Short mmCIF file of C-alpha atoms in Angstrom, two decimals:
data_model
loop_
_atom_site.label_atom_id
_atom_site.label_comp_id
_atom_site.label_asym_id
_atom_site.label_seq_id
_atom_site.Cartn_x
_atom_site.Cartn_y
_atom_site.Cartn_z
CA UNK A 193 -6.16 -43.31 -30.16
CA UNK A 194 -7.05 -46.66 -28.78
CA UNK A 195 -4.78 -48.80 -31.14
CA UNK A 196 -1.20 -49.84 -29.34
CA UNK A 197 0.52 -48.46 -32.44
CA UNK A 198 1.03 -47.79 -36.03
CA UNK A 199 3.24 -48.72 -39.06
CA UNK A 200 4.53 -45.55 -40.49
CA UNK A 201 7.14 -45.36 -43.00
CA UNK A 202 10.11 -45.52 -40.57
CA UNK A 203 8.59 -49.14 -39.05
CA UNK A 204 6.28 -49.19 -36.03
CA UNK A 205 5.73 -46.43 -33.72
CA UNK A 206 3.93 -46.92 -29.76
CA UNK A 207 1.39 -44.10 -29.18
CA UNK A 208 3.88 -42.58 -26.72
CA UNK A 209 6.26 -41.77 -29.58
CA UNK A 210 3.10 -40.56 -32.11
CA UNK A 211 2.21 -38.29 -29.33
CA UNK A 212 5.49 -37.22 -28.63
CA UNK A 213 6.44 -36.84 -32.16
CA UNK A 214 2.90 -34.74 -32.86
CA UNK A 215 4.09 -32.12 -30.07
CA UNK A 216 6.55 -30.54 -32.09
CA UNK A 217 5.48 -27.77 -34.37
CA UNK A 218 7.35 -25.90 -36.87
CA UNK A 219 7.25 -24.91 -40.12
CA UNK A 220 7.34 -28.37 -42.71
CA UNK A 221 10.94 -28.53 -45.01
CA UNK A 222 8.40 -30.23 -47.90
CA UNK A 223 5.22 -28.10 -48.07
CA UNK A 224 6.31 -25.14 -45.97
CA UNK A 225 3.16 -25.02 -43.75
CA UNK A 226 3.65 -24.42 -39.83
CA UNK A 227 2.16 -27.74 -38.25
CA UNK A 228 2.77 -30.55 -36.38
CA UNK A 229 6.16 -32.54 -37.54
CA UNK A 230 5.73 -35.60 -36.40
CA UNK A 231 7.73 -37.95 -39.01
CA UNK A 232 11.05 -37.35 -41.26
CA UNK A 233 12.01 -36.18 -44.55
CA UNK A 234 14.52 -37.70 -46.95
CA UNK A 235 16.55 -35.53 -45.52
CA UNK A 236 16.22 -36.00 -41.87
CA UNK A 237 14.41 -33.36 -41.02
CA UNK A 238 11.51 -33.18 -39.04
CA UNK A 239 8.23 -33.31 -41.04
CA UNK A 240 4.23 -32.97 -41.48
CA UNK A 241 2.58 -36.23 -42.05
CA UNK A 242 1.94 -35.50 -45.70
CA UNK A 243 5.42 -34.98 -46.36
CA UNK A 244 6.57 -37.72 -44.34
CA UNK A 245 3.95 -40.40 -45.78
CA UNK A 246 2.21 -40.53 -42.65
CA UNK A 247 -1.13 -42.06 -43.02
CA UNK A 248 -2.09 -41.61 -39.59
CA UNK A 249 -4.48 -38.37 -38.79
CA UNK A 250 -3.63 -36.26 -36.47
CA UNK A 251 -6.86 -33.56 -37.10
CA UNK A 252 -9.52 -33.37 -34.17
CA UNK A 253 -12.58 -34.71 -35.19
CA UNK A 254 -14.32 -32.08 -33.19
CA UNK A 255 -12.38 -28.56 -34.46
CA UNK A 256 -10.61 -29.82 -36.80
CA UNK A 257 -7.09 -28.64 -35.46
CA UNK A 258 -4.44 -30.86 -36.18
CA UNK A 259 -2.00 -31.84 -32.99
CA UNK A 260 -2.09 -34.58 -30.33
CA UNK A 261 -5.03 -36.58 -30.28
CA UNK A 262 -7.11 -37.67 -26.72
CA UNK A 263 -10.46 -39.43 -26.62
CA UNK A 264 -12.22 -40.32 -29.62
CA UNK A 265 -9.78 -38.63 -31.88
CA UNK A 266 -10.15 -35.37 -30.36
CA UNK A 267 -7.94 -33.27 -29.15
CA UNK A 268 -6.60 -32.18 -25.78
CA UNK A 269 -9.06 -29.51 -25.42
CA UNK A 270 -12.31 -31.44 -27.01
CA UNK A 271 -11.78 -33.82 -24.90
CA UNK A 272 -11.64 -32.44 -21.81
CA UNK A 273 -14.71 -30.07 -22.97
CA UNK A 274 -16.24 -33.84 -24.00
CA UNK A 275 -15.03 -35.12 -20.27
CA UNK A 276 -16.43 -32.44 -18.51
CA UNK A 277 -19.58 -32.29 -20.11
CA UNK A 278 -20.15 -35.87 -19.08
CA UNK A 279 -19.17 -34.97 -15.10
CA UNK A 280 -21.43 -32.05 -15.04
CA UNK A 281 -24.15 -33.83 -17.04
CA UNK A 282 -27.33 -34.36 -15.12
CA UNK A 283 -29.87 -37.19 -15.24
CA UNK A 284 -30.56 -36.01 -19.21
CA UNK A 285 -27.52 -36.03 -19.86
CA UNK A 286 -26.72 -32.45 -20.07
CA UNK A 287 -24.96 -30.08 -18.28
CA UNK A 288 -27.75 -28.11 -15.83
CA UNK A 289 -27.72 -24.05 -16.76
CA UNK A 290 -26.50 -23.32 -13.42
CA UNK A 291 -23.36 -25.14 -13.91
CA UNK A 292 -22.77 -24.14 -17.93
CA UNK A 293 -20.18 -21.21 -16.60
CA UNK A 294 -17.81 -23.69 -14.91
CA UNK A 295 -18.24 -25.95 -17.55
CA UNK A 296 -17.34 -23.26 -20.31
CA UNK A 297 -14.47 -22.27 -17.67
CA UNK A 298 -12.97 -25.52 -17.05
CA UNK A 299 -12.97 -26.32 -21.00
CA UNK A 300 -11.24 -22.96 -21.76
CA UNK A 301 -8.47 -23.97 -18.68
CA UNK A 302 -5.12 -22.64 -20.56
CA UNK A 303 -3.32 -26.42 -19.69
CA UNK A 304 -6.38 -29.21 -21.03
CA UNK A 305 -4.05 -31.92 -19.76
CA UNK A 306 -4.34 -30.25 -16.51
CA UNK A 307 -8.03 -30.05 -16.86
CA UNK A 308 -7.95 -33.48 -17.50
CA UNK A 309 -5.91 -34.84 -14.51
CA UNK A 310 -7.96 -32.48 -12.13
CA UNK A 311 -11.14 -34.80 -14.05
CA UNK A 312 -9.24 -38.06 -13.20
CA UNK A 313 -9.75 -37.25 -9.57
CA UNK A 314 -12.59 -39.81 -7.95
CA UNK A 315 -13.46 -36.85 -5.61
CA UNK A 316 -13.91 -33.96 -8.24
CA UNK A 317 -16.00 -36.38 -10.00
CA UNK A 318 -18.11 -37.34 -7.21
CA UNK A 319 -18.51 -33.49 -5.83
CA UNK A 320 -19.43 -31.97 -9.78
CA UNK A 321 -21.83 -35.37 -10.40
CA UNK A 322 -23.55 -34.38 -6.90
CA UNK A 323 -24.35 -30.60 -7.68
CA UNK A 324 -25.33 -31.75 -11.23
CA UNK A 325 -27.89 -34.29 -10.30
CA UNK A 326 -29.09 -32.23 -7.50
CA UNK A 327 -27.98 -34.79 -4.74
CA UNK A 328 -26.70 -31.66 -3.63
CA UNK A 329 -28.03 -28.17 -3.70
CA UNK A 330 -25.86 -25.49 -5.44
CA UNK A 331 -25.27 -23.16 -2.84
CA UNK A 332 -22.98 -22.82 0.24
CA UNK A 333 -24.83 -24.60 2.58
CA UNK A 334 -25.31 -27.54 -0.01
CA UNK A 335 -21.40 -27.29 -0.60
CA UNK A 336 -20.71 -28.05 3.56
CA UNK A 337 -22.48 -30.50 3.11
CA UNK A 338 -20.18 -32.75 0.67
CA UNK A 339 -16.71 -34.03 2.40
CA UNK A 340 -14.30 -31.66 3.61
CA UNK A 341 -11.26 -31.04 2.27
CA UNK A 342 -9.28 -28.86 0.04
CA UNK A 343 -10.81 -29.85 -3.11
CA UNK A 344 -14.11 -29.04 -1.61
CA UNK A 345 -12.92 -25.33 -1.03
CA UNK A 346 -11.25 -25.11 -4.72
CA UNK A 347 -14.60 -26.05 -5.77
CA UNK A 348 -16.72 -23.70 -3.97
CA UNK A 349 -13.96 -20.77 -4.73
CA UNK A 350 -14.82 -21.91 -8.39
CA UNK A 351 -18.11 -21.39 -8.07
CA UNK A 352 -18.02 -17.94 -7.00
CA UNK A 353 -15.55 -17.06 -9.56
CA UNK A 354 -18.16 -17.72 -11.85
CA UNK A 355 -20.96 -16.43 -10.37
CA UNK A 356 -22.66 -19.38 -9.80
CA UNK A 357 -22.49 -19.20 -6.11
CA UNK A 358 -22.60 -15.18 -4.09
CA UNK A 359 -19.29 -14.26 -3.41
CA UNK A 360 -18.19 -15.37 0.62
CA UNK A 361 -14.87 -14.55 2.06
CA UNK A 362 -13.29 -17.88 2.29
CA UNK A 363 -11.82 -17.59 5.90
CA UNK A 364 -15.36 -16.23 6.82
CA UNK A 365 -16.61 -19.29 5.67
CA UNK A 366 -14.14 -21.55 7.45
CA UNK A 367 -14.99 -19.97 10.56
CA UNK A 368 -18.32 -20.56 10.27
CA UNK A 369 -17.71 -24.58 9.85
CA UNK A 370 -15.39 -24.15 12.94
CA UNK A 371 -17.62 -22.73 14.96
CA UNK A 372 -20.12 -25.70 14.45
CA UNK A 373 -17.60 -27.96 14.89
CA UNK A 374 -16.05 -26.43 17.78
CA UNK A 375 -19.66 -25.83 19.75
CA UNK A 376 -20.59 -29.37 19.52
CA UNK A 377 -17.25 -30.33 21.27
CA UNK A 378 -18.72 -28.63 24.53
CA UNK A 379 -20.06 -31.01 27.13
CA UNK A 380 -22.20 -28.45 29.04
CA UNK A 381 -25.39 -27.33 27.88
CA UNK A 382 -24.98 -23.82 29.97
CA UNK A 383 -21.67 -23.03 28.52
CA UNK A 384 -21.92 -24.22 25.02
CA UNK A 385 -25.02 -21.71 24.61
CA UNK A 386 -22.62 -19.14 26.45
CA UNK A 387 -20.09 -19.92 24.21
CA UNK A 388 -22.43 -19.34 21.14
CA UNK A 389 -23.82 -16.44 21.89
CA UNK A 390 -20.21 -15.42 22.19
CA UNK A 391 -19.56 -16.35 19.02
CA UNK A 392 -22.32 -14.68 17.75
CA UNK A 393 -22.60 -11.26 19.14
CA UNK A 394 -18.92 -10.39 19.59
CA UNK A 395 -17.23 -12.65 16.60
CA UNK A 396 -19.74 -13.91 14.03
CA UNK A 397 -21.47 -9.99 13.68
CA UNK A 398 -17.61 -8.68 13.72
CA UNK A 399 -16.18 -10.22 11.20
CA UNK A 400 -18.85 -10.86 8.77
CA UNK A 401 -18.99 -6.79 9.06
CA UNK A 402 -14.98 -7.06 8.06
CA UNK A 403 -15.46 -9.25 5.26
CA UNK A 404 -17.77 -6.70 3.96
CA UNK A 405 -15.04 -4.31 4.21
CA UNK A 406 -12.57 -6.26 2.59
CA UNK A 407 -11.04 -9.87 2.42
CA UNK A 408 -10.61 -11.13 6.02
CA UNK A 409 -6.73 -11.89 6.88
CA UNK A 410 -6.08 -15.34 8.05
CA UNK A 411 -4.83 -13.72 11.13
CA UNK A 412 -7.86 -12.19 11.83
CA UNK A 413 -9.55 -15.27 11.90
CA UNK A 414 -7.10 -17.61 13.92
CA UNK A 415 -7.44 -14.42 16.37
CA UNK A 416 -10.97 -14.63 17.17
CA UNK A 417 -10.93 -18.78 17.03
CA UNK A 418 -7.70 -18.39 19.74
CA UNK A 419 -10.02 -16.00 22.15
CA UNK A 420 -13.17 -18.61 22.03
CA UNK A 421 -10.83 -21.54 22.32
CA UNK A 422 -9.18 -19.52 25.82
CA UNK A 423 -13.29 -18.76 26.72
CA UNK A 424 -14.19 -22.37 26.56
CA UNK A 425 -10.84 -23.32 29.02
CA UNK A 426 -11.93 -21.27 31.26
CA UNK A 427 -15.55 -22.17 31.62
CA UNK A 428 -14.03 -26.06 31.59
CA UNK A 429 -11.91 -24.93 34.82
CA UNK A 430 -14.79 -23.06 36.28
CA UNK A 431 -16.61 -25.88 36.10
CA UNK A 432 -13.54 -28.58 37.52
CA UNK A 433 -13.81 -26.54 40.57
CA UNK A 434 -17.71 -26.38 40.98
CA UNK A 435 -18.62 -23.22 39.85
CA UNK A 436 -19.93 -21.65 36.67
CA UNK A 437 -19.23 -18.21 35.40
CA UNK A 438 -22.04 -16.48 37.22
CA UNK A 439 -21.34 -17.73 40.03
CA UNK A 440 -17.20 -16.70 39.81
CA UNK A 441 -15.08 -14.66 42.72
CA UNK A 442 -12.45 -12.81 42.64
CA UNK A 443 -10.74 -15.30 44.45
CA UNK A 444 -11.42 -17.55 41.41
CA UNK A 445 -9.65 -15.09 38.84
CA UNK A 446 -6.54 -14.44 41.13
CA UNK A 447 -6.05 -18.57 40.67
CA UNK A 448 -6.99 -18.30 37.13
CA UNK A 449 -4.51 -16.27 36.41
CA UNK A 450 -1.69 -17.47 38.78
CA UNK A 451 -2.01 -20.85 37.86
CA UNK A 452 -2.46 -20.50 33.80
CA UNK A 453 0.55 -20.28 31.31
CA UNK A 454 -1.65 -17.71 29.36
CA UNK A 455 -4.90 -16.40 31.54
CA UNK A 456 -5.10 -13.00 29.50
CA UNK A 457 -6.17 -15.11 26.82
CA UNK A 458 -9.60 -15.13 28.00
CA UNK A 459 -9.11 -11.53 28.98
CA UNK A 460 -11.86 -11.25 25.85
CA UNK A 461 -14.42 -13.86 26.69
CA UNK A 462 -14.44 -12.02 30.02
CA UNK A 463 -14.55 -8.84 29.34
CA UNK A 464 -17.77 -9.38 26.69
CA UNK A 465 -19.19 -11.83 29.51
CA UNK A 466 -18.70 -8.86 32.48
CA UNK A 467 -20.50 -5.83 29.89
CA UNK A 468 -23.53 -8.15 29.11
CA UNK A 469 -23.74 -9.65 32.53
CA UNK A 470 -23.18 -13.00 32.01
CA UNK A 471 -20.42 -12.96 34.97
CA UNK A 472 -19.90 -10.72 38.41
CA UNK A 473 -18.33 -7.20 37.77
CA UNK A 474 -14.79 -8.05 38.81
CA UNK A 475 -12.10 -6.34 38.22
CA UNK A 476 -9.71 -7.89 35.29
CA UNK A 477 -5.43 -8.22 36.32
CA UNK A 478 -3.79 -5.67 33.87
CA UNK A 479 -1.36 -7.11 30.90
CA UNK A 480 1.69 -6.91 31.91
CA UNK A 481 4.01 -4.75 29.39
CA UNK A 482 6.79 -6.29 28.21
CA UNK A 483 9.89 -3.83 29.43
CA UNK A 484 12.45 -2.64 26.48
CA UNK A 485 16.28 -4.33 26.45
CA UNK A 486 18.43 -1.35 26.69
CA UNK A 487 22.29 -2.44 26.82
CA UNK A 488 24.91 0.02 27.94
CA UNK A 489 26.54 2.30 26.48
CA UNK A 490 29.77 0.64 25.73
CA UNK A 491 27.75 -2.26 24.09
CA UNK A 492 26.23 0.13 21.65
CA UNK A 493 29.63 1.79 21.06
CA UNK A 494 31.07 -1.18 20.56
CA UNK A 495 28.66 -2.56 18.07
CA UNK A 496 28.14 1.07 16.14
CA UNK A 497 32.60 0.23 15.48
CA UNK A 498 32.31 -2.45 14.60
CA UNK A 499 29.69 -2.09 11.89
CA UNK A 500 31.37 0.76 10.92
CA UNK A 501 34.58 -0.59 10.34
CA UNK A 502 33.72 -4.88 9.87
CA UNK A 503 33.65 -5.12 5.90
CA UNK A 504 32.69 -8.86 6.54
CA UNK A 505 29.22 -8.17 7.17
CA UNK A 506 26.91 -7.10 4.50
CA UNK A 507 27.03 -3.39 3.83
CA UNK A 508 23.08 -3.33 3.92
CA UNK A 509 22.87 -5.13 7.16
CA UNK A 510 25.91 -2.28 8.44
CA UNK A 511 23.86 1.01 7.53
CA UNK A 512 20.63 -0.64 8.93
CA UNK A 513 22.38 -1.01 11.98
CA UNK A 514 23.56 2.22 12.20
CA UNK A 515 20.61 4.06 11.89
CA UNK A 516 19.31 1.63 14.78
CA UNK A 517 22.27 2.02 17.41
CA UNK A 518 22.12 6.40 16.44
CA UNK A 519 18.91 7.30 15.60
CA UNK A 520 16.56 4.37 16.90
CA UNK A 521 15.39 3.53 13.97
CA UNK A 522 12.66 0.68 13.35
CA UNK A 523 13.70 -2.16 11.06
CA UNK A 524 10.15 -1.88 9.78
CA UNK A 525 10.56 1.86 9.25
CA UNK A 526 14.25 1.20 7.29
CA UNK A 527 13.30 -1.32 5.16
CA UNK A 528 10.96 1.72 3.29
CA UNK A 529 13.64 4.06 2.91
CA UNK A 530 14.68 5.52 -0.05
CA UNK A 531 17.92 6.51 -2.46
CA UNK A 532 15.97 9.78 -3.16
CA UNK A 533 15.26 10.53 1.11
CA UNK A 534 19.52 11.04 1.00
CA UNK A 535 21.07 13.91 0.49
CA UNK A 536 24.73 15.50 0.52
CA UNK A 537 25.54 19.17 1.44
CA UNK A 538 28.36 20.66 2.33
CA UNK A 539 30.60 17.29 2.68
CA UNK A 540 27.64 16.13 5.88
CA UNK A 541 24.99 13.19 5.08
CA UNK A 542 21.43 14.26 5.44
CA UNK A 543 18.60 11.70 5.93
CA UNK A 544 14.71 12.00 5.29
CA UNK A 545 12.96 9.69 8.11
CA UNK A 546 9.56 11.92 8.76
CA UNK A 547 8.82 15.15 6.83
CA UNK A 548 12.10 16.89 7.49
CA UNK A 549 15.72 16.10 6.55
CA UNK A 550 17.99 15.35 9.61
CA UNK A 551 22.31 15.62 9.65
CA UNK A 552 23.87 12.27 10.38
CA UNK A 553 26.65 12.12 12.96
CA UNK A 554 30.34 12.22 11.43
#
């Protein structure tokens, strides 16, 4: 569809209207087919081509399906197979076995225009031409090697859907680029191979044995890179004041943690660094527990009336409440409960919380 336009029987139509007009299907007033209506009857209906004295085709000359035309007259989803194959092709101009199964996937894609914008991209183009020619070896370590970025991670996540590349948990994988990142930030040459065999033995082993287990959380993740982040400020402080961690006292803990907005951050690094000897057996400050709220007793009673009589609040957020002012209840715990753990006898309200039913107060 490279012309600006046609003359059809109504006058001269842009390819924006033709393509428009070609979108809507139904079944033809004049030959009774279901197809593309892209013109008007005599009656001013909408109408095939045929009926409408359309000259122009509208039938892929690759299936053979008539609708809205792309590249070369082919359709939507020829062309983006035809676009695709020439991304992926390699220097014969064919797409390499390894990469026919996202090829076949991304020309089956339910929305082809979609397909096709996600083509348009310089960077998809660039990252599918570099696996194809073999710039870049197809395989994870090949993959970290092209730009980051988010398309770079759709990409390799597309890969392993397909089976092209072994399945990796993806936050796995991200914190194995942070921690090559993150190790090359360290001045020292003492604590940066501290620091990785830190990573190593206590993180790396840990939660690549997790990610066997299951998919990794994110929190997981940001959990161990918080820890080695807290291990690294520490080892920078130990070594503002002179020292390193073999050489640290216990008079250089008591200011660590005195001084520090968050010391039992570390509380890790220090503990793995005390059991494998990489710092003097000293004694680590306990966490301090965080003491429970408890308001008096005419603040409860005064909230438990209120909910019990304030029809201005939401009658969920009133029986929640109440079972947290009388029986202590856990939001987390209420949120599960039940119609069917409820029960009436005798005119008084039992309640299911654990495995037996308990009376609630008049």
């Amino acid at each position: 569809m490279a012309l600006s336009g046609w003359h059809w029987p109504d006058g001269y139509v842009c390819v924006s209207c033709a393509r428009r007009g070609v979108r809507r299907r139904g079944r033809c007033p004049g030959c009774g087919v279901n197809r593309p209506l892209p013109g008007v009857s005599a009656g001013g209906e909408p109408a095939c081509a045929g009926c409408a004295g359309i000259t122009t085709s509208f039938v892929c000359a690759g299936c053979g399906e008539e609708g809205e035309l792309w590249f070369a007259h082919t359709c939507l989803r020829c062309s983006l197979r035809r676009r695709a194959g020439e991304v992926m092709a390699d220097a014969t101009g064919e797409v390499p076995a390894v990469l026919v199964p996202v090829h076949e996937a991304v020309a089956a894609m339910v929305d082809a225009w979609a397909g096709l914008i996600w083509l348009q991209s310089t960077a998809v183009r660039e990252r599918l031409a570099a696996l194809a020619t073999g710039a870049v070896p197809v395989s994870h370590e090949g993959l970290d090697r092209l730009p980051s970025g988010p398309g770079r991670e759709y990409l390799r996540e597309l890969l392993m859907a397909h089976r092209v590349l072994p399945a990796r948990d993806k936050y796995l994988l991200a914190f194995e680029r942070w921690t090559a990142t993150r190790l090359a930030s360290v001045d020292d040459d003492a604590d940066r191979r501290l620091i990785r065999l830190y990573l190593r033995w206590r993180h790396q082993r840990e939660l690549t044995a997790r990610a066997d287990a299951g998919p990794l959380a994110a929190g997981t993740v940001a959990t161990a890179r918080r820890r080695v982040n807290a291990g690294i400020r520490l080892l920078t402080w130990l070594r503002a004041r002179g020292r390193t961690l073999e050489e640290c006292t216990r008079a250089d803990l008591d200011r660590w943690y005195a001084c520090r907005s968050n010391p039992h951050a570390a509380d890790d690094f220090l503990t793995w660094a005390i059991r494998h000897r990489h710092c003097p057996r000293l004694q680590l400050p306990p966490r301090k527990k965080a003491s429970l709220t408890r308001g008096s007793q005419a603040e409860r009673a005064r909230l438990l009336a209120r909910l019990l009589t304030d029809e201005t609040v939401d009658l969920d957020l009133r029986v929640a409440g109440c079972l947290v002012l009388v029986l202590a209840q856990p939001p987390t715990r209420i949120v599960t409960l039940t119609v069917e753990r409820i029960a009436v006898r005798d005119e008084e309200v039992w309640i299911r919380l654990g495995r037996h039913p308990l009376p609630l107060p008049a």
